[in-house]
Coordinates of C-alpha atoms and ligand atoms in Angstrom, one line a residue:
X1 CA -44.1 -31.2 18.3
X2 CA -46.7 -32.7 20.6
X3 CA -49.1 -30.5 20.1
X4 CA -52.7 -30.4 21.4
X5 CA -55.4 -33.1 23.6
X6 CA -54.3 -36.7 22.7
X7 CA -51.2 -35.3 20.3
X8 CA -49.1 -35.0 23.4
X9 CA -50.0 -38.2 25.4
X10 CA -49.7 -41.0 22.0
X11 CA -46.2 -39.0 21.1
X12 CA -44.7 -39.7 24.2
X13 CA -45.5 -43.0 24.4
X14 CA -44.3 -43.1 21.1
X15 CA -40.7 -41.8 22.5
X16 CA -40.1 -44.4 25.0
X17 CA -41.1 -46.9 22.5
X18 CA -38.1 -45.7 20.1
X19 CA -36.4 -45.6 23.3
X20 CA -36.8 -49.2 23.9
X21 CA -35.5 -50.1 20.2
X22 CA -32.6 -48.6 21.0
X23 CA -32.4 -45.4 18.8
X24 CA -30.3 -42.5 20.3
X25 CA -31.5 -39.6 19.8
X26 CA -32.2 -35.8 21.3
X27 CA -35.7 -34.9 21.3
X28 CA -36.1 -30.8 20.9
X29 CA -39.8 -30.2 22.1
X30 CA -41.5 -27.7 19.8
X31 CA -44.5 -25.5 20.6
X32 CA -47.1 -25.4 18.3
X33 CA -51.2 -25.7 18.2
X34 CA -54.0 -23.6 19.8
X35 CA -52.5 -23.3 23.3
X36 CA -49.8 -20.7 21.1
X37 CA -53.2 -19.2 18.5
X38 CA -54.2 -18.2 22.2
X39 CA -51.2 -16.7 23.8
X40 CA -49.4 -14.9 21.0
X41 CA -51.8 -15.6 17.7
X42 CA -49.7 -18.0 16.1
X43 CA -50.3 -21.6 16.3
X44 CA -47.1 -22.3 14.7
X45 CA -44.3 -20.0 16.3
X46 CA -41.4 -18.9 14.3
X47 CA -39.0 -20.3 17.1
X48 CA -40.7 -23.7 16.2
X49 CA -40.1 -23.4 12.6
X50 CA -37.0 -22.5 13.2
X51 CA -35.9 -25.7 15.8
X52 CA -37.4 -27.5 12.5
X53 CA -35.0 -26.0 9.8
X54 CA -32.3 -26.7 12.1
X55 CA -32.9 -30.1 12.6
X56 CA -35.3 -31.4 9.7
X57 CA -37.0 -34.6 11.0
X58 CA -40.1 -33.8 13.0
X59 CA -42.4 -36.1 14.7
X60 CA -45.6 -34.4 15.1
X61 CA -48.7 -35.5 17.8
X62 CA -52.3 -33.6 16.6
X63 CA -52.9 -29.8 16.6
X64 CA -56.5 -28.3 17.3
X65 CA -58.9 -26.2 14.7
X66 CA -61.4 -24.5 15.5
X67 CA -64.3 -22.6 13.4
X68 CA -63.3 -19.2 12.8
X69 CA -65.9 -17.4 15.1
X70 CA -64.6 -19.7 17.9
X71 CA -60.8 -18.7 16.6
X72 CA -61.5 -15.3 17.2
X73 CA -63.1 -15.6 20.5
X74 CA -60.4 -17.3 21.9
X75 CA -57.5 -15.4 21.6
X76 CA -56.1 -13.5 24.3
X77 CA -57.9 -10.0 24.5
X78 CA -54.8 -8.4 24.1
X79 CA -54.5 -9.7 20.3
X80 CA -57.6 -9.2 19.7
X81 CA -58.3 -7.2 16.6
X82 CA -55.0 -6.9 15.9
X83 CA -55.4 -8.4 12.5
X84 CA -53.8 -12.4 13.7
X85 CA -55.8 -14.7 11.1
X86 CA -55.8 -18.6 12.6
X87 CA -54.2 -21.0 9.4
X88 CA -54.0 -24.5 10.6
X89 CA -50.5 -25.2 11.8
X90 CA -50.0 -28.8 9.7
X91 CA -51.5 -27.1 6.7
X92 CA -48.7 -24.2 7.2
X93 CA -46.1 -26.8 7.6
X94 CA -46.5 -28.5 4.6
X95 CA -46.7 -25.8 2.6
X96 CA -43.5 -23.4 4.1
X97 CA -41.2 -26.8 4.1
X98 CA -42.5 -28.1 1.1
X99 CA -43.6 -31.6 2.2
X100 CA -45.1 -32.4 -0.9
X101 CA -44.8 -36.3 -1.0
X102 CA -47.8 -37.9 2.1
X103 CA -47.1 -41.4 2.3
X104 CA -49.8 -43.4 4.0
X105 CA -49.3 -47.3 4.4
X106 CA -52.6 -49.2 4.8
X107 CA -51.6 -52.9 6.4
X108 CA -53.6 -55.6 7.8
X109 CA -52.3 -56.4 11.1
X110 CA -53.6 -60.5 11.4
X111 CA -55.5 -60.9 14.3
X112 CA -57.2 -57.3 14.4
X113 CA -60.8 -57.4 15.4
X114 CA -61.1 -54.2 12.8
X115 CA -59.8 -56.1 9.7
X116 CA -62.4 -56.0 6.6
X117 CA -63.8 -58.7 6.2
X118 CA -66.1 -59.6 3.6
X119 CA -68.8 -62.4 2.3
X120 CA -67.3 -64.8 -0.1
X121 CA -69.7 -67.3 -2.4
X122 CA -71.2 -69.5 -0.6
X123 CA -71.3 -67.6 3.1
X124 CA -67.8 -68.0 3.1
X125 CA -66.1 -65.0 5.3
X126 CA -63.3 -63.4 3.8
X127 CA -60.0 -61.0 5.5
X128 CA -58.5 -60.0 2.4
X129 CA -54.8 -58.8 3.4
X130 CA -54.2 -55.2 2.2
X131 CA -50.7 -54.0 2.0
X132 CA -51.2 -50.4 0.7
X133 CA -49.1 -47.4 0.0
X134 CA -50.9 -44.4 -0.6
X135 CA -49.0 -41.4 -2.4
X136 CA -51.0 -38.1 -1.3
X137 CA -49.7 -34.9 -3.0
X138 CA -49.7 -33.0 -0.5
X139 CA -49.3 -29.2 -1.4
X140 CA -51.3 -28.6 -4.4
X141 CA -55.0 -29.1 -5.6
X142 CA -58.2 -27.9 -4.2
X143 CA -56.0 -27.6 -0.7
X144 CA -53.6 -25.0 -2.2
X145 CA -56.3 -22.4 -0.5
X146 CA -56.5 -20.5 -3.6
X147 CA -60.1 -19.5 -3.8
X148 CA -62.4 -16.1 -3.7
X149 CA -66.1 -16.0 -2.6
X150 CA -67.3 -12.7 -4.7
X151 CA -63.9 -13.0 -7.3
X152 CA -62.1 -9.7 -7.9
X153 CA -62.8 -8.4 -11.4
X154 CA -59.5 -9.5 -12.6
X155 CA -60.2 -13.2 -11.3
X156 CA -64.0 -12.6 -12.7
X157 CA -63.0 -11.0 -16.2
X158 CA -60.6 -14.3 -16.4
X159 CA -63.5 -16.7 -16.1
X160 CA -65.4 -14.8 -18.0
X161 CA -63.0 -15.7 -21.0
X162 CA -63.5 -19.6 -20.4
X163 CA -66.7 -20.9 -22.9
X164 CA -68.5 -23.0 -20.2
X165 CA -67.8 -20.4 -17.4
X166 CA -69.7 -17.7 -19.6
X167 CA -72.1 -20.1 -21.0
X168 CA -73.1 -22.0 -17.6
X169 CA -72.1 -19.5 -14.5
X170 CA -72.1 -15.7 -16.1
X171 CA -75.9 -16.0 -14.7
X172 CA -74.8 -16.0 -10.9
X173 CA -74.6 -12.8 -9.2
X174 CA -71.1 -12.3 -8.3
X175 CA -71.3 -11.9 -4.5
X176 CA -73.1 -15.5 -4.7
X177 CA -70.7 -17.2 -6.3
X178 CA -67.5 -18.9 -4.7
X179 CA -64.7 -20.4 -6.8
X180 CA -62.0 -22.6 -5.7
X181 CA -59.0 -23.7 -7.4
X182 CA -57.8 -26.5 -8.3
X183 CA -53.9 -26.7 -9.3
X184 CA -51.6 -28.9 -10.4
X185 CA -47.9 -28.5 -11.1
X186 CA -45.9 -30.5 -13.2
X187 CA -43.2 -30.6 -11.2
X188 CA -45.1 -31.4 -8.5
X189 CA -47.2 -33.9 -10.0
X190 CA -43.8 -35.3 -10.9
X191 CA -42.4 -35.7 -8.0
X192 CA -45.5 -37.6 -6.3
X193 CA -45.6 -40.1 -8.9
X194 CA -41.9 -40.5 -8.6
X195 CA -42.2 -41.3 -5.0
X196 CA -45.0 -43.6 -6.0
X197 CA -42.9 -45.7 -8.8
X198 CA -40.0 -45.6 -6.9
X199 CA -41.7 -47.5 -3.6
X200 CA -43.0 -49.8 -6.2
X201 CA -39.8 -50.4 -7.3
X202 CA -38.2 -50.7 -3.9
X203 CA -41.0 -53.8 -3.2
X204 CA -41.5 -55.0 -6.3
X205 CA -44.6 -54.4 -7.5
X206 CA -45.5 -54.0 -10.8
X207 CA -48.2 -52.1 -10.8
X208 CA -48.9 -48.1 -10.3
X209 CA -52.8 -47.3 -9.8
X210 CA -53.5 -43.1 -10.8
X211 CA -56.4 -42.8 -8.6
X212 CA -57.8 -39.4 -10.4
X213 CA -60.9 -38.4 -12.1
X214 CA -59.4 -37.2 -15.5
X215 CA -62.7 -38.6 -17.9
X216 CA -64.0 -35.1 -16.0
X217 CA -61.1 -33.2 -14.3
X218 CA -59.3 -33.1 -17.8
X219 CA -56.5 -30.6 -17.5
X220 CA -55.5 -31.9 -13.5
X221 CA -56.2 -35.1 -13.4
X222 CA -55.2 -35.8 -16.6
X223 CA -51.6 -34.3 -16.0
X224 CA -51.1 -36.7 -13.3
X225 CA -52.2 -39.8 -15.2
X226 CA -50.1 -38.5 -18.7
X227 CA -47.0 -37.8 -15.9
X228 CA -47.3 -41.1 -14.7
X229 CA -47.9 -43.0 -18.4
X230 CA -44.5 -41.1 -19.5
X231 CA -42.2 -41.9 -16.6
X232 CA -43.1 -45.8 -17.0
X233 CA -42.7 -45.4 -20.1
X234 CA -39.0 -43.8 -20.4
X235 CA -37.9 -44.5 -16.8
X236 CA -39.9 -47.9 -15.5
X237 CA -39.8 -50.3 -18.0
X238 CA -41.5 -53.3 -15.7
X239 CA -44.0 -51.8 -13.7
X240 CA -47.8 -50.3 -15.3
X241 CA -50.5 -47.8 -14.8
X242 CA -53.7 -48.6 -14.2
X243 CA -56.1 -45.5 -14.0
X244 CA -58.9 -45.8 -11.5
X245 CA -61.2 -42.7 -11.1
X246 CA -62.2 -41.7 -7.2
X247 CA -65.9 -42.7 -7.1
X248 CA -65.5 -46.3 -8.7
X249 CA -62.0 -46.8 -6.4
X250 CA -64.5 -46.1 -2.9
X251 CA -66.6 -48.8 -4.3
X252 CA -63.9 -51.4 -5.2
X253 CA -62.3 -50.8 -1.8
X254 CA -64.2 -52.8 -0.4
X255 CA -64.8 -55.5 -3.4
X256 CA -61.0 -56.1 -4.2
X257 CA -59.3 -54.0 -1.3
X258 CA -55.9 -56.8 -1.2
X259 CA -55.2 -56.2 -4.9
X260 CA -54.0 -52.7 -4.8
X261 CA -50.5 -51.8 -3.7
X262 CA -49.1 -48.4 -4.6
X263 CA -52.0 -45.8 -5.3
X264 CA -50.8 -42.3 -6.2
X265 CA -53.7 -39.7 -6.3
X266 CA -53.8 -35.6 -6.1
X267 CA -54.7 -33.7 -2.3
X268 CA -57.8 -34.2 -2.4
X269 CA -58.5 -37.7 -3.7
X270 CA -55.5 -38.6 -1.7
X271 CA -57.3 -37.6 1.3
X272 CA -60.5 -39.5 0.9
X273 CA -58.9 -42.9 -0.5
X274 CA -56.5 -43.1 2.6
X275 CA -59.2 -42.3 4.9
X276 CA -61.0 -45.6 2.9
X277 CA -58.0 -48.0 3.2
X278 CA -57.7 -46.8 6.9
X279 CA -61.2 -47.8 7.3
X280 CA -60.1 -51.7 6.2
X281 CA -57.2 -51.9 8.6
X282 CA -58.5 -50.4 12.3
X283 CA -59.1 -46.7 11.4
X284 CA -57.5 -43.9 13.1
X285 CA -55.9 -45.9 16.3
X286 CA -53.8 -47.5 13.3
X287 CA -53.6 -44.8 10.4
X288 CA -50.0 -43.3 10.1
X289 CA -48.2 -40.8 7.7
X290 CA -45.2 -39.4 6.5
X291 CA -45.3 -35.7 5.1
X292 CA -42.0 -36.1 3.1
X293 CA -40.4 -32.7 1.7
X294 CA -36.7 -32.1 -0.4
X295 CA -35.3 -31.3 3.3
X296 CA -37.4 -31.4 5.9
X297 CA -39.7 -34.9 6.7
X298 CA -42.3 -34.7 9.3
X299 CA -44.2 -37.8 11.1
X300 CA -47.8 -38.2 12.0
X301 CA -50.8 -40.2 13.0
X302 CA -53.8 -39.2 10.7
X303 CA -56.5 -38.7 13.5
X304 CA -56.5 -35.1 15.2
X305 CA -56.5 -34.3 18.8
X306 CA -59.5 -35.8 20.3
X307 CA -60.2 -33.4 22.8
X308 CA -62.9 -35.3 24.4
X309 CA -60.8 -38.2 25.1
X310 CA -57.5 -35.5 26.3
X311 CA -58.2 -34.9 29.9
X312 CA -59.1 -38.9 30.6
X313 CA -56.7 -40.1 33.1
X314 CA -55.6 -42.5 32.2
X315 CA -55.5 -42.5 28.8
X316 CA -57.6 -44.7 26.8
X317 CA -56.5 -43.6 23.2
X318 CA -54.4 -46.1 21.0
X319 CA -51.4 -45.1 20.3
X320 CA -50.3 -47.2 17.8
X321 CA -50.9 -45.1 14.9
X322 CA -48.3 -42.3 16.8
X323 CA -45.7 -45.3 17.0
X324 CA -45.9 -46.8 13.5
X325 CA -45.5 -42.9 12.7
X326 CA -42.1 -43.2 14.3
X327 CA -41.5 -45.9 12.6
X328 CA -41.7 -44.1 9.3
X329 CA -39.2 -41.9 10.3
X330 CA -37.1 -44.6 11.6
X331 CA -37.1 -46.1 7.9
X332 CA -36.9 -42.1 6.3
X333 CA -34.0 -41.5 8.2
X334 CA -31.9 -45.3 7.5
X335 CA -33.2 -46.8 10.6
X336 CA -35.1 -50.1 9.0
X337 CA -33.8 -52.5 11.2
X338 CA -35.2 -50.4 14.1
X339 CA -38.2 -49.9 12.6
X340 CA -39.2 -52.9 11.3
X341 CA -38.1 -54.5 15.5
X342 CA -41.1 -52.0 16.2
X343 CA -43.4 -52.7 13.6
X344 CA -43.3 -57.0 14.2
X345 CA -43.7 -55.6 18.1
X346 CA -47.0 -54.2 17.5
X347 CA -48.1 -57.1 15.0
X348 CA -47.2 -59.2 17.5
X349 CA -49.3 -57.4 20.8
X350 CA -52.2 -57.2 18.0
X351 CA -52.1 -61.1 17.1
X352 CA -51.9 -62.1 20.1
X353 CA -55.2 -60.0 21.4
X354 CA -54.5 -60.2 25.1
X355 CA -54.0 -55.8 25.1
X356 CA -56.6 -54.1 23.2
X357 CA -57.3 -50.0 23.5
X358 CA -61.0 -49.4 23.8
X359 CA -61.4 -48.9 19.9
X360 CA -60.1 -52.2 18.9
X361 CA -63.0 -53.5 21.4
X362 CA -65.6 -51.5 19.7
X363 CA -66.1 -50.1 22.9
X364 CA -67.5 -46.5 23.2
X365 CA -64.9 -44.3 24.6
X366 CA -65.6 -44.0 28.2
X367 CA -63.8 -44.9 31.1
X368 CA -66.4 -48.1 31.1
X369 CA -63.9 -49.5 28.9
X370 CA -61.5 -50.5 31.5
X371 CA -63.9 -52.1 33.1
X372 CA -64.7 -54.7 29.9
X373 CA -60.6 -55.3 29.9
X374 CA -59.5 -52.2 27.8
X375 CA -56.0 -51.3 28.2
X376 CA -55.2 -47.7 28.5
X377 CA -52.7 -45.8 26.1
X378 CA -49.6 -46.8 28.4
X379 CA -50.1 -50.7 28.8
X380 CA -50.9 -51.1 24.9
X381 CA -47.1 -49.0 24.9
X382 CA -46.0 -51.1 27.3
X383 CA -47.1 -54.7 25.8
X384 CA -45.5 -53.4 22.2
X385 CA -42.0 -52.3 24.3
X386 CA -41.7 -56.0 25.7
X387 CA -42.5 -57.8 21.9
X388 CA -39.6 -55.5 20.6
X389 CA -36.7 -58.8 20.1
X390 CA -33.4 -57.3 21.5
Ligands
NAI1 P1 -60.0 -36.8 15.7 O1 -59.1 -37.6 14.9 O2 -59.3 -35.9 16.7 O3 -61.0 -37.7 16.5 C1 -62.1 -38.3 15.9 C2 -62.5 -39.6 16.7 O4 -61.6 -40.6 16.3 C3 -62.2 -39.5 18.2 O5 -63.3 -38.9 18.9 C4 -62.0 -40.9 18.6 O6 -63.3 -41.5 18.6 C5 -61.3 -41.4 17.4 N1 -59.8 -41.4 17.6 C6 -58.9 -40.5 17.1 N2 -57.7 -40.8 17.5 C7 -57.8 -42.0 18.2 C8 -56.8 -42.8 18.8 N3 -55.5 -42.5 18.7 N4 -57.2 -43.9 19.4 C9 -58.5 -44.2 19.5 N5 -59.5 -43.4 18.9 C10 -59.1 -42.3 18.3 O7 -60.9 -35.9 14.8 P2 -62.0 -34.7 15.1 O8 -62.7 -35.1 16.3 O9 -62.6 -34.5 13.8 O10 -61.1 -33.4 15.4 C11 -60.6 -33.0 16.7 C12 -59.7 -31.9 16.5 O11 -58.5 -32.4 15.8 C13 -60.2 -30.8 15.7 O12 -59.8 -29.6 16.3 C14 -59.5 -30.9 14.3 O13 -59.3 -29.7 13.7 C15 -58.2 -31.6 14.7 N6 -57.6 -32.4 13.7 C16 -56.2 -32.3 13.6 C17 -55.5 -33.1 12.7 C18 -54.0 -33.0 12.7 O14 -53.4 -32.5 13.7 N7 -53.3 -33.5 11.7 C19 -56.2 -34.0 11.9 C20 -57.6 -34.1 12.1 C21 -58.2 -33.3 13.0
MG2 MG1 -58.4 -36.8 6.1

């Protein structure tokens, strides 16, 4: 599922690169993203879902949104008020399939010009090596979409029964008040901070960090920190929780970045901690992710589809985050030895710093950038294809 701008260029580099490991496999092309909102009002058509119950691994490039006045506008006039509503393709997905566990990795590549680095005492200059899981749930919370701006009265009679709701909102008119939700399942929650103990498990860490907020968000937060303080309890005898809350965990990214090694967090905090770590490590040319369901596991970059950078020919996006994607599915589906010939590949073209895309260079993204050395989006493919050992 290529999908939109730079989705479809970084996932077929990504393809030859898993060619050149030497993983056999058919690639079914599925349609999906704005080009389909457009043409038939559904940016997710059901033969594409249906390619993906069939074969259950996805890898997926970037999709377009747009606002919805723009959404409107732009689909065809024939299917125009014919009641289509644009829902964001990815945010479909990982609700119709499921793929509640988001895995995103945070690791230092030595030799990155991005790297953190930070002031030690006495001037020294520190690049603190972060090797970081981060366990998004990735169905739930503030993202499930369940929310009302001007609440039925069932929904507003509900509130009404809550003591602070009455006592600090009943003053606000109802068509001026918007409420969001925010939920948490337990056997969601459970499942996340399975995922999360597990990995720790697998690499032998002994720590778990809840990254929540559940001195405030009590009843959500605090299920995922009580979920997580029982399962290490009866089930993970070696390994600790340590509770961090959002705000203070932003901060100490950048104090103590190296000492955290499996966070598990809700959507939302997910979302904004992984960003953070990618921050450390080369931002979104590097950022990767697994959307991991009971059945069907799909495989991402982070960053979207960077339309101003689609039509450049040739390509200057980096397309390493696409590729250490595809690695994650290499390792989902059994493949480590495959992936992990990929991922000492790109570690290698990155120490050595001879091929750099135009972000590693801190280079704005024009077509300038080849003229200060920037590779384009195939060579940095092409110097990770001829690191891969045979
Ligand atoms: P974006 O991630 O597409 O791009 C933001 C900026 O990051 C780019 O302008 C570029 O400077 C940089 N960038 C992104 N990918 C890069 C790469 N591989 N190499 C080098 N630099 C890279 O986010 P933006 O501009 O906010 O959104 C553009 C579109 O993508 C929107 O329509 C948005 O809705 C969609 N989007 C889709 C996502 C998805 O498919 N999962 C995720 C995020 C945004
Ligand atoms: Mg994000």
């Amino acid at each position: 599922m290529p999908g939109d701008g730079i989705g479809k260029i970084v996932l077929e580099e990504a393809i030859r690169v898993l060619d050149a490991v030497g993983f056999e496999a058919d690639y079914i092309h599925g349609d999906i993203g704005w080009e389909f909102w457009c043409k038939e009002g559904n940016p997710f058509p059901e033969r594409t879902q249906k390619l993906l119950e069939q074969h259950k691994i996805g890898l997926f490039g970037a999709i377009t949104s747009k606002p919805k006045d723009k959404t409107l506008a732009e689909l065809a006039p024939e299917l125009q008020d014919k009641g289509f509503t644009y829902y964001s393709p990815i945010v479909s997905m990982r609700q119709k399939y499921d793929l509640d566990i988001c895995m995103r990795p945070c690791m230092t590549f030595k030799g990155n010009p991005l790297n953190f680095i930070r002031r030690g005492f006495g001037g020294m200059i520190e690049e603190p090596v972060i090797d970081t899981m981060i366990f998004r749930q990735n169905t739930e919370c503030l993202y499930g979409g369940v929310e009302w701006t001007n609440p039925p009265d069932q929904v507003y009679d509900a509130l009404m029964t809550h003591k602070k709701f009455k006592e600090n909102f009943a003053w606000c008119p109802r068509p001026e008040l918007a409420v969001s939700t925010r939920i948490f399942t337990k056997k969601y929650t459970s499942r996340i901070v399975k995922a999360a103990f597990e990995y720790a498990k697998s690499r032998g860490f002994t720590t778990v960090t809840v990254c929540e907020k559940p001195n405030v968000v009590r009843e959500t937060s605090g299920m995922m920190l009580k979920v997580a303080q029982e399962m290490a309890k009866n089930e993970y005898p070696g390994i600790k929780v340590q509770d961090t809350n959002i705000d203070a965990q932003m901060m100490w990214l950048t104090k103590n970045p190296e000492t955290y090694h499996v966070i598990v967090a809700g959507n939302m905090f997910g979302d904004i901690v992984s960003d953070g770590f990618a921050g450390l490590v080369g931002g979104l040319g590097f950022a990767c992710s697994a959307n991991i369901g009971p059945e069907i596991a799909v495989f991402e970059p982070t960053h979207g589809s960077a339309p101003k950078y689609a039509e450049f020919n040739p390509s200057i996006v980096n397309p390493i985050a696409m590729i250490l994607s595809a690695c994650m599915m290499l390792e989902h589906i059994g493949e480590s030895d495959k992936a992990k010939k990929i991922y000492s590949a790109v570690a290698a073209v990155v120490e050595d710093g001879k091929v750099m895309t135009y972000d590693m260079m801190k280079l704005p993204g024009n077509q300038d950038a080849f003229i200060k050395g920037a590779a384009n989006t195939t060579e940095m493919a092409d110097a990770i294809i001829e690191k891969i050992v045979k």
